[in-house]
PDB file of C-alpha atoms and ligand atoms in Angstrom:
ATOM      1  CA  ASN A 838     -17.935  -7.866 -16.300  1.00 67.00           C
ATOM      2  CA  VAL A 839     -18.160  -8.621 -20.014  1.00 69.00           C
ATOM      3  CA  MET A 840     -14.723  -7.261 -20.951  1.00 71.00           C
ATOM      4  CA  LYS A 841     -13.090  -9.586 -18.457  1.00 74.00           C
ATOM      5  CA  GLU A 842     -14.978 -12.653 -19.739  1.00 69.00           C
ATOM      6  CA  VAL A 843     -13.930 -11.890 -23.295  1.00 67.00           C
ATOM      7  CA  SER A 844     -10.308 -11.197 -22.481  1.00 74.00           C
ATOM      8  CA  GLY A 845      -9.884 -14.215 -20.201  1.00 84.00           C
ATOM      9  CA  LEU A 846      -8.800 -12.040 -17.295  1.00 93.00           C
ATOM     10  CA  HIS A 847     -11.012 -14.000 -14.917  1.00 94.00           C
ATOM     11  CA  VAL A 848      -9.028 -17.134 -15.691  1.00 95.00           C
ATOM     12  CA  LEU A 849      -5.813 -15.248 -15.027  1.00 96.00           C
ATOM     13  CA  GLU A 850      -7.199 -13.893 -11.755  1.00 97.00           C
ATOM     14  CA  GLU A 851      -8.081 -17.373 -10.546  1.00 97.00           C
ATOM     15  CA  ARG A 852      -4.707 -18.825 -11.507  1.00 97.00           C
ATOM     16  CA  LEU A 853      -2.841 -16.023  -9.791  1.00 98.00           C
ATOM     17  CA  ARG A 854      -5.036 -16.247  -6.711  1.00 98.00           C
ATOM     18  CA  GLU A 855      -4.173 -19.924  -6.400  1.00 97.00           C
ATOM     19  CA  LYS A 856      -0.513 -19.431  -7.091  1.00 97.00           C
ATOM     20  CA  LEU A 857      -0.079 -16.710  -4.464  1.00 97.00           C
ATOM     21  CA  LYS A 858      -2.645 -18.331  -2.136  1.00 97.00           C
ATOM     22  CA  LEU A 859      -4.639 -15.133  -1.704  1.00 98.00           C
ATOM     23  CA  ALA A 860      -8.301 -14.596  -0.886  1.00 97.00           C
ATOM     24  CA  GLU A 861      -8.895 -12.450  -3.945  1.00 98.00           C
ATOM     25  CA  VAL A 862      -7.087 -11.168  -7.027  1.00 98.00           C
ATOM     26  CA  ILE A 863      -8.306  -8.436  -9.372  1.00 98.00           C
ATOM     27  CA  ILE A 864      -6.411  -7.899 -12.626  1.00 98.00           C
ATOM     28  CA  VAL A 865      -6.836  -4.892 -14.911  1.00 97.00           C
ATOM     29  CA  PRO A 866      -5.797  -5.034 -18.579  1.00 96.00           C
ATOM     30  CA  GLY A 867      -2.416  -3.649 -19.656  1.00 97.00           C
ATOM     31  CA  ASP A 868       1.006  -3.125 -18.091  1.00 98.00           C
ATOM     32  CA  SER A 869       1.537  -0.037 -15.941  1.00 98.00           C
ATOM     33  CA  ASP A 870       5.280  -0.126 -16.717  1.00 98.00           C
ATOM     34  CA  ARG A 871       4.388   0.820 -20.261  1.00 98.00           C
ATOM     35  CA  ASP A 872       1.176   2.823 -19.946  1.00 98.00           C
ATOM     36  CA  GLN A 873       0.363   5.297 -17.225  1.00 95.00           C
ATOM     37  CA  TRP A 874      -3.419   4.811 -17.643  1.00 97.00           C
ATOM     38  CA  VAL A 875      -3.113   1.270 -16.342  1.00 98.00           C
ATOM     39  CA  LYS A 876      -2.315   2.680 -12.883  1.00 98.00           C
ATOM     40  CA  THR A 877      -5.500   4.703 -13.087  1.00 98.00           C
ATOM     41  CA  GLU A 878      -7.392   1.491 -13.922  1.00 98.00           C
ATOM     42  CA  MET A 879      -5.899  -0.220 -10.871  1.00 98.00           C
ATOM     43  CA  GLY A 880      -6.984   2.796  -8.847  1.00 98.00           C
ATOM     44  CA  LYS A 881     -10.525   2.492 -10.186  1.00 98.00           C
ATOM     45  CA  ALA A 882     -10.636  -1.239  -9.472  1.00 98.00           C
ATOM     46  CA  ALA A 883      -9.458  -0.623  -5.920  1.00 98.00           C
ATOM     47  CA  VAL A 884     -12.089   2.048  -5.317  1.00 98.00           C
ATOM     48  CA  ASN A 885     -14.883  -0.142  -6.747  1.00 98.00           C
ATOM     49  CA  ARG A 886     -13.879  -2.953  -4.445  1.00 98.00           C
ATOM     50  CA  LEU A 887     -13.510  -0.572  -1.505  1.00 98.00           C
ATOM     51  CA  LEU A 888     -16.776   1.395  -1.656  1.00 96.00           C
ATOM     52  CA  PRO A 889     -19.161  -1.404  -0.552  1.00 95.00           C
ATOM     53  CA  LEU A 890     -16.937  -2.086   2.467  1.00 96.00           C
ATOM     54  CA  LEU A 891     -17.452   1.473   3.657  1.00 96.00           C
ATOM     55  CA  LYS A 892     -21.062   0.722   4.548  1.00 93.00           C
ATOM     56  CA  SER A 893     -19.847  -0.855   7.742  1.00 93.00           C
ATOM     57  CA  GLU A 894     -16.302   0.432   8.104  1.00 95.00           C
ATOM     58  CA  ARG A 895     -15.198   4.031   8.456  1.00 95.00           C
ATOM     59  CA  THR A 896     -11.433   4.225   8.766  1.00 98.00           C
ATOM     60  CA  ILE A 897      -9.021   3.542   5.910  1.00 98.00           C
ATOM     61  CA  ALA A 898      -5.239   3.608   6.317  1.00 98.00           C
ATOM     62  CA  VAL A 899      -3.231   4.301   3.161  1.00 98.00           C
ATOM     63  CA  THR A 900       0.481   4.138   2.336  1.00 96.00           C
ATOM     64  CA  GLY A 901       2.398   6.277  -0.135  1.00 95.00           C
ATOM     65  CA  GLY A 902       3.583   5.795  -3.708  1.00 96.00           C
ATOM     66  CA  THR A 903       2.389   6.583  -7.218  1.00 97.00           C
ATOM     67  CA  THR A 904      -0.030   3.641  -7.292  1.00 98.00           C
ATOM     68  CA  LEU A 905      -1.742   4.776  -4.104  1.00 98.00           C
ATOM     69  CA  ALA A 906      -1.829   8.292  -5.539  1.00 98.00           C
ATOM     70  CA  ALA A 907      -3.848   6.822  -8.439  1.00 98.00           C
ATOM     71  CA  VAL A 908      -6.204   5.097  -5.984  1.00 98.00           C
ATOM     72  CA  ALA A 909      -6.744   8.415  -4.195  1.00 98.00           C
ATOM     73  CA  GLU A 910      -7.448  10.237  -7.471  1.00 98.00           C
ATOM     74  CA  MET A 911     -10.150   7.712  -8.367  1.00 98.00           C
ATOM     75  CA  MET A 912     -11.877   7.888  -4.979  1.00 98.00           C
ATOM     76  CA  LYS A 913     -15.553   8.899  -4.980  1.00 97.00           C
ATOM     77  CA  PRO A 914     -18.003  10.249  -2.404  1.00 96.00           C
ATOM     78  CA  LEU A 915     -19.971   7.589  -0.562  1.00 92.00           C
ATOM     79  CA  PRO A 916     -23.734   7.238  -0.779  1.00 86.00           C
ATOM     80  CA  ASN A 917     -25.826   8.701   2.057  1.00 84.00           C
ATOM     81  CA  ARG A 918     -23.275  11.439   2.666  1.00 86.00           C
ATOM     82  CA  LYS A 919     -21.246   9.102   4.811  1.00 91.00           C
ATOM     83  CA  ARG A 920     -17.857  10.520   5.622  1.00 95.00           C
ATOM     84  CA  PRO A 921     -15.004   8.046   5.772  1.00 97.00           C
ATOM     85  CA  LEU A 922     -11.883   8.814   7.788  1.00 98.00           C
ATOM     86  CA  ILE A 923      -8.604   8.428   5.937  1.00 98.00           C
ATOM     87  CA  VAL A 924      -5.338   8.121   7.849  1.00 98.00           C
ATOM     88  CA  PRO A 925      -1.734   7.603   6.731  1.00 96.00           C
ATOM     89  CA  ALA A 926      -0.501   4.077   7.468  1.00 95.00           C
ATOM     90  CA  ARG A 927       3.038   5.185   8.257  1.00 90.00           C
ATOM     91  CA  GLY A 928       4.966   8.363   8.991  1.00 86.00           C
ATOM     92  CA  GLY A 929       7.570   9.756   6.600  1.00 81.00           C
ATOM     93  CA  LEU A 930       9.653   7.280   4.621  1.00 80.00           C
ATOM     94  CA  GLY A 931      11.783   9.765   2.715  1.00 82.00           C
ATOM     95  CA  GLU A 932       9.425  10.155  -0.247  1.00 87.00           C
ATOM     96  CA  HIS A 933       8.793  13.339  -2.194  1.00 89.00           C
ATOM     97  CA  VAL A 934       5.697  15.094  -0.947  1.00 91.00           C
ATOM     98  CA  GLU A 935       3.445  13.906  -3.821  1.00 92.00           C
ATOM     99  CA  ASN A 936       4.264  10.299  -2.944  1.00 93.00           C
ATOM    100  CA  GLN A 937       3.849  10.610   0.807  1.00 94.00           C
ATOM    101  CA  ALA A 938       1.079   8.811   2.658  1.00 95.00           C
ATOM    102  CA  ASN A 939      -0.001  12.137   4.214  1.00 95.00           C
ATOM    103  CA  THR A 940      -0.585  13.704   0.787  1.00 96.00           C
ATOM    104  CA  ILE A 941      -2.416  10.680  -0.570  1.00 97.00           C
ATOM    105  CA  CYS A 942      -4.525  10.589   2.545  1.00 97.00           C
ATOM    106  CA  SER A 943      -5.676  14.196   2.162  1.00 97.00           C
ATOM    107  CA  THR A 944      -6.397  13.774  -1.588  1.00 98.00           C
ATOM    108  CA  MET A 945      -8.415  10.652  -0.949  1.00 98.00           C
ATOM    109  CA  ALA A 946     -10.408  12.306   1.822  1.00 98.00           C
ATOM    110  CA  GLN A 947     -11.166  15.272  -0.414  1.00 98.00           C
ATOM    111  CA  LYS A 948     -12.408  13.021  -3.237  1.00 98.00           C
ATOM    112  CA  ALA A 949     -14.471  10.960  -0.810  1.00 97.00           C
ATOM    113  CA  ASN A 950     -15.927  13.966   0.932  1.00 97.00           C
ATOM    114  CA  GLY A 951     -14.414  12.508   4.032  1.00 97.00           C
ATOM    115  CA  GLU A 952     -12.142  13.494   6.860  1.00 98.00           C
ATOM    116  CA  TYR A 953      -8.452  12.884   7.350  1.00 97.00           C
ATOM    117  CA  ARG A 954      -5.751  12.987   9.973  1.00 96.00           C
ATOM    118  CA  LEU A 955      -2.081  13.474   9.275  1.00 94.00           C
ATOM    119  CA  LEU A 956       1.033  12.141  10.937  1.00 91.00           C
ATOM    120  CA  HIS A 957       3.536  14.916  11.401  1.00 84.00           C
ATOM    121  CA  VAL A 958       6.526  12.835  12.277  1.00 82.00           C
ATOM    122  CA  PRO A 959       9.758  13.690  10.413  1.00 75.00           C
ATOM    123  CA  ASP A 960      11.873  10.913   8.922  1.00 68.00           C
ATOM    124  CA  GLN A 961      15.150  11.506  10.678  1.00 66.00           C
ATOM    125  CA  LEU A 962      14.877  11.960  14.406  1.00 72.00           C
ATOM    126  CA  SER A 963      17.053  11.122  17.366  1.00 79.00           C
ATOM    127  CA  LYS A 964      15.704   8.359  19.549  1.00 82.00           C
ATOM    128  CA  GLU A 965      14.883  10.878  22.292  1.00 87.00           C
ATOM    129  CA  SER A 966      12.928  13.307  20.100  1.00 85.00           C
ATOM    130  CA  TYR A 967      11.139  10.423  18.459  1.00 83.00           C
ATOM    131  CA  GLN A 968      10.097   8.990  21.784  1.00 86.00           C
ATOM    132  CA  SER A 969       8.786  12.304  23.112  1.00 88.00           C
ATOM    133  CA  LEU A 970       7.013  13.106  19.830  1.00 86.00           C
ATOM    134  CA  ILE A 971       4.998   9.899  19.794  1.00 86.00           C
ATOM    135  CA  GLU A 972       3.930  10.618  23.339  1.00 90.00           C
ATOM    136  CA  GLU A 973       2.425  13.956  22.242  1.00 90.00           C
ATOM    137  CA  PRO A 974      -1.396  13.775  22.595  1.00 90.00           C
ATOM    138  CA  GLY A 975      -1.986  14.887  18.969  1.00 89.00           C
ATOM    139  CA  VAL A 976       0.302  12.229  17.576  1.00 92.00           C
ATOM    140  CA  LYS A 977      -0.874   9.577  20.001  1.00 93.00           C
ATOM    141  CA  ASP A 978      -4.528  10.057  19.004  1.00 94.00           C
ATOM    142  CA  VAL A 979      -3.727   9.690  15.307  1.00 95.00           C
ATOM    143  CA  LEU A 980      -1.650   6.594  15.986  1.00 94.00           C
ATOM    144  CA  GLU A 981      -4.613   5.068  17.759  1.00 95.00           C
ATOM    145  CA  GLN A 982      -6.907   5.858  14.833  1.00 96.00           C
ATOM    146  CA  ILE A 983      -4.378   4.301  12.467  1.00 96.00           C
ATOM    147  CA  ARG A 984      -4.209   1.105  14.452  1.00 96.00           C
ATOM    148  CA  SER A 985      -7.985   0.908  14.603  1.00 96.00           C
ATOM    149  CA  ALA A 986      -8.425   1.237  10.807  1.00 98.00           C
ATOM    150  CA  GLY A 987     -10.533  -1.660   9.512  1.00 98.00           C
ATOM    151  CA  ILE A 988      -9.214  -1.235   5.980  1.00 98.00           C
ATOM    152  CA  VAL A 989      -5.607  -0.868   4.879  1.00 98.00           C
ATOM    153  CA  ILE A 990      -4.561  -0.060   1.296  1.00 98.00           C
ATOM    154  CA  HIS A 991      -0.877  -0.264   0.434  1.00 98.00           C
ATOM    155  CA  GLY A 992       1.565  -0.401  -2.450  1.00 98.00           C
ATOM    156  CA  ILE A 993       4.427  -2.806  -3.061  1.00 98.00           C
ATOM    157  CA  GLY A 994       7.682  -1.556  -4.522  1.00 98.00           C
ATOM    158  CA  GLU A 995      10.797  -3.065  -6.028  1.00 97.00           C
ATOM    159  CA  ALA A 996      13.524  -2.768  -3.351  1.00 97.00           C
ATOM    160  CA  THR A 997      16.287  -0.941  -5.237  1.00 95.00           C
ATOM    161  CA  THR A 998      13.842   1.374  -6.990  1.00 95.00           C
ATOM    162  CA  MET A 999      12.379   2.386  -3.652  1.00 95.00           C
ATOM    163  CA  ALA A1000      15.763   2.898  -1.986  1.00 93.00           C
ATOM    164  CA  GLU A1001      16.814   5.119  -4.899  1.00 93.00           C
ATOM    165  CA  ARG A1002      13.585   7.092  -4.880  1.00 92.00           C
ATOM    166  CA  ARG A1003      13.950   7.736  -1.161  1.00 89.00           C
ATOM    167  CA  ASN A1004      17.538   8.879  -1.504  1.00 88.00           C
ATOM    168  CA  SER A1005      18.524   6.247   1.010  1.00 89.00           C
ATOM    169  CA  SER A1006      21.984   6.314   2.559  1.00 88.00           C
ATOM    170  CA  SER A1007      24.778   4.108   1.254  1.00 91.00           C
ATOM    171  CA  ILE A1008      24.396   2.053   4.427  1.00 89.00           C
ATOM    172  CA  VAL A1009      20.823   1.184   3.465  1.00 88.00           C
ATOM    173  CA  PHE A1010      21.903   0.364  -0.094  1.00 91.00           C
ATOM    174  CA  GLN A1011      24.687  -1.899   1.132  1.00 93.00           C
ATOM    175  CA  GLU A1012      22.272  -3.582   3.482  1.00 91.00           C
ATOM    176  CA  ILE A1013      19.597  -4.319   0.900  1.00 93.00           C
ATOM    177  CA  GLU A1014      22.217  -5.437  -1.611  1.00 93.00           C
ATOM    178  CA  LYS A1015      23.969  -7.719   0.840  1.00 96.00           C
ATOM    179  CA  GLN A1016      20.660  -9.229   1.939  1.00 95.00           C
ATOM    180  CA  ASN A1017      19.296  -9.488  -1.609  1.00 97.00           C
ATOM    181  CA  ALA A1018      16.183  -7.439  -0.884  1.00 98.00           C
ATOM    182  CA  VAL A1019      13.714  -7.520  -3.777  1.00 98.00           C
ATOM    183  CA  ALA A1020      10.533  -6.028  -2.346  1.00 98.00           C
ATOM    184  CA  GLU A1021       9.438  -3.110  -0.204  1.00 97.00           C
ATOM    185  CA  ALA A1022       6.143  -2.302   1.505  1.00 96.00           C
ATOM    186  CA  PHE A1023       5.295  -0.182   4.584  1.00 92.00           C
ATOM    187  CA  GLY A1024       8.991   0.746   4.882  1.00 92.00           C
ATOM    188  CA  TYR A1025      10.004  -2.907   5.233  1.00 95.00           C
ATOM    189  CA  TYR A1026      12.385  -4.554   2.778  1.00 96.00           C
ATOM    190  CA  PHE A1027      11.975  -8.262   1.953  1.00 97.00           C
ATOM    191  CA  ASP A1028      14.135 -10.843   0.218  1.00 98.00           C
ATOM    192  CA  GLN A1029      12.873 -13.410  -2.314  1.00 97.00           C
ATOM    193  CA  ASP A1030      11.622 -15.675   0.477  1.00 97.00           C
ATOM    194  CA  GLY A1031       9.614 -12.898   2.055  1.00 97.00           C
ATOM    195  CA  THR A1032      12.014 -12.521   4.975  1.00 97.00           C
ATOM    196  CA  ILE A1033      12.313  -8.987   6.377  1.00 96.00           C
ATOM    197  CA  VAL A1034      15.893  -7.883   5.786  1.00 95.00           C
ATOM    198  CA  HIS A1035      15.640  -4.187   6.577  1.00 93.00           C
ATOM    199  CA  LYS A1036      13.109  -1.823   8.114  1.00 91.00           C
ATOM    200  CA  LEU A1037      12.849   1.969   8.094  1.00 87.00           C
ATOM    201  CA  LYS A1038      12.204   3.474  11.480  1.00 82.00           C
ATOM    202  CA  THR A1039       8.874   5.287  11.447  1.00 82.00           C
ATOM    203  CA  VAL A1040       5.646   5.309  13.393  1.00 87.00           C
ATOM    204  CA  GLY A1041       2.305   3.921  12.313  1.00 90.00           C
ATOM    205  CA  LEU A1042       1.298   0.435  11.235  1.00 93.00           C
ATOM    206  CA  GLN A1043       3.887  -2.258  11.704  1.00 92.00           C
ATOM    207  CA  LEU A1044       3.653  -5.457   9.715  1.00 94.00           C
ATOM    208  CA  ASP A1045       2.399  -7.317  12.780  1.00 94.00           C
ATOM    209  CA  ASP A1046      -0.517  -4.886  13.007  1.00 95.00           C
ATOM    210  CA  LEU A1047      -1.919  -6.274   9.730  1.00 95.00           C
ATOM    211  CA  THR A1048      -4.154  -8.766  11.454  1.00 95.00           C
ATOM    212  CA  ASP A1049      -6.897 -10.868   9.861  1.00 93.00           C
ATOM    213  CA  ASP A1050      -9.697  -8.730  11.275  1.00 96.00           C
ATOM    214  CA  LYS A1051      -8.674  -5.948   8.854  1.00 97.00           C
ATOM    215  CA  THR A1052      -9.409  -5.916   5.135  1.00 98.00           C
ATOM    216  CA  ILE A1053      -6.078  -5.424   3.414  1.00 98.00           C
ATOM    217  CA  PHE A1054      -5.614  -4.344  -0.191  1.00 98.00           C
ATOM    218  CA  ALA A1055      -2.252  -4.555  -1.934  1.00 98.00           C
ATOM    219  CA  VAL A1056      -2.276  -2.493  -5.126  1.00 98.00           C
ATOM    220  CA  ALA A1057       0.769  -3.070  -7.327  1.00 98.00           C
ATOM    221  CA  GLY A1058       1.309  -3.726 -11.013  1.00 98.00           C
ATOM    222  CA  GLY A1059       3.776  -3.561 -13.898  1.00 98.00           C
ATOM    223  CA  SER A1060       5.843  -6.509 -15.122  1.00 98.00           C
ATOM    224  CA  SER A1061       8.911  -5.110 -13.315  1.00 98.00           C
ATOM    225  CA  LYS A1062       7.155  -5.567  -9.958  1.00 98.00           C
ATOM    226  CA  ALA A1063       6.332  -9.268 -10.417  1.00 98.00           C
ATOM    227  CA  ASN A1064       9.265 -10.441  -8.287  1.00 98.00           C
ATOM    228  CA  ALA A1065       8.516  -7.919  -5.595  1.00 98.00           C
ATOM    229  CA  ILE A1066       4.852  -8.933  -5.431  1.00 98.00           C
ATOM    230  CA  ALA A1067       5.719 -12.638  -5.207  1.00 98.00           C
ATOM    231  CA  ALA A1068       8.271 -12.004  -2.454  1.00 98.00           C
ATOM    232  CA  TYR A1069       6.016  -9.762  -0.375  1.00 98.00           C
ATOM    233  CA  MET A1070       3.097 -12.179  -0.632  1.00 97.00           C
ATOM    234  CA  LYS A1071       5.160 -14.920   0.979  1.00 97.00           C
ATOM    235  CA  ARG A1072       5.148 -12.894   4.166  1.00 92.00           C
ATOM    236  CA  GLY A1073       2.310 -10.380   3.820  1.00 88.00           C
ATOM    237  CA  PRO A1074      -1.382 -10.886   4.576  1.00 92.00           C
ATOM    238  CA  ARG A1075      -3.088 -13.221   2.112  1.00 92.00           C
ATOM    239  CA  GLN A1076      -5.953 -10.974   1.222  1.00 97.00           C
ATOM    240  CA  ILE A1077      -6.799  -8.779  -1.773  1.00 98.00           C
ATOM    241  CA  LEU A1078      -4.302  -8.081  -4.554  1.00 98.00           C
ATOM    242  CA  ILE A1079      -5.133  -5.573  -7.268  1.00 98.00           C
ATOM    243  CA  THR A1080      -2.652  -5.799 -10.103  1.00 98.00           C
ATOM    244  CA  ASP A1081      -2.337  -5.587 -13.889  1.00 98.00           C
ATOM    245  CA  GLU A1082      -1.883  -8.043 -16.737  1.00 97.00           C
ATOM    246  CA  GLY A1083       1.797  -7.118 -17.072  1.00 98.00           C
ATOM    247  CA  ALA A1084       2.623  -8.243 -13.525  1.00 98.00           C
ATOM    248  CA  ALA A1085       0.192 -11.192 -13.643  1.00 98.00           C
ATOM    249  CA  ASN A1086       1.691 -12.683 -16.822  1.00 97.00           C
ATOM    250  CA  GLU A1087       5.173 -12.351 -15.403  1.00 98.00           C
ATOM    251  CA  LEU A1088       4.090 -13.908 -12.086  1.00 98.00           C
ATOM    252  CA  LEU A1089       2.536 -16.907 -13.822  1.00 96.00           C
TER     253      LEU A1089
HETATM  254  O1  G3H D1409       5.952   0.824  -0.842  1.00 93.12           O
HETATM  255  C1  G3H D1409       5.802   0.718  -2.038  1.00 93.12           C
HETATM  256  C2  G3H D1409       5.844   1.882  -2.852  1.00 93.12           C
HETATM  257  O2  G3H D1409       5.227   2.904  -2.172  1.00 93.12           O
HETATM  258  C3  G3H D1409       5.265   1.663  -4.215  1.00 93.12           C
HETATM  259  O3  G3H D1409       5.384   2.843  -4.936  1.00 93.12           O
HETATM  260  O4  G3H D1409       3.342   2.745  -6.300  1.00 93.12           O
HETATM  261  O5  G3H D1409       5.121   4.389  -6.792  1.00 93.12           O
HETATM  262  O6  G3H D1409       5.497   1.976  -7.243  1.00 93.12           O
HETATM  263  P1  G3H D1409       4.786   2.984  -6.390  1.00 93.12           P
END
């Protein structure tokens, strides 16, 4: 792409790929902390990278967040009237409805002319109700589809920002403060070394489910997320990162 050659973004992509030891890095111009349209550009980049994979893969698991909402908005129908299946990666994490994986999943399916399944598992449940709910056939089937997804697309958040946005309890705040959590993804909180220091209880994909046979996209940008991205990538799968110049410059 000519714009990237001219702007030197390819050089930046290669340097960041090496630094984080990832398979692939895609950087869009701008800083999404400052300009909202940059998130849309990350969404577009993710969709462009995703579409060719859907020739051979049908199921995509998506997480929540505003970045994933932008990915969903940019989604397009596939050629040959193929209908992908979109599933939420995790159950509720305390997000507002527009940021929930379920919502993003249904938007993405609509844009793709695809199908979707939802996970109707509330955030706060007693151990007993939780256990019986995940044994329900409807829930069990969706959980199986989630685990079988060949493609996973997720966001990465800054720990305190995410805890605030989710109206987390003071216990959670104390915990992430005490443990110096800097990053959050999939409901897991990580410290600077990528060690898991806290985890929200919810069903769906666990970090250990992110095996190498899946194609995994992390979509996260904005200079304020640089630390979080670096921390998560010490532990997370070393696959595709879609980010922006703001985060990339800060990371390098
Ligand atoms: O888990 C990470 C968050 O969902 C990221 O949210 O894209 O709104 O920053 P965001």
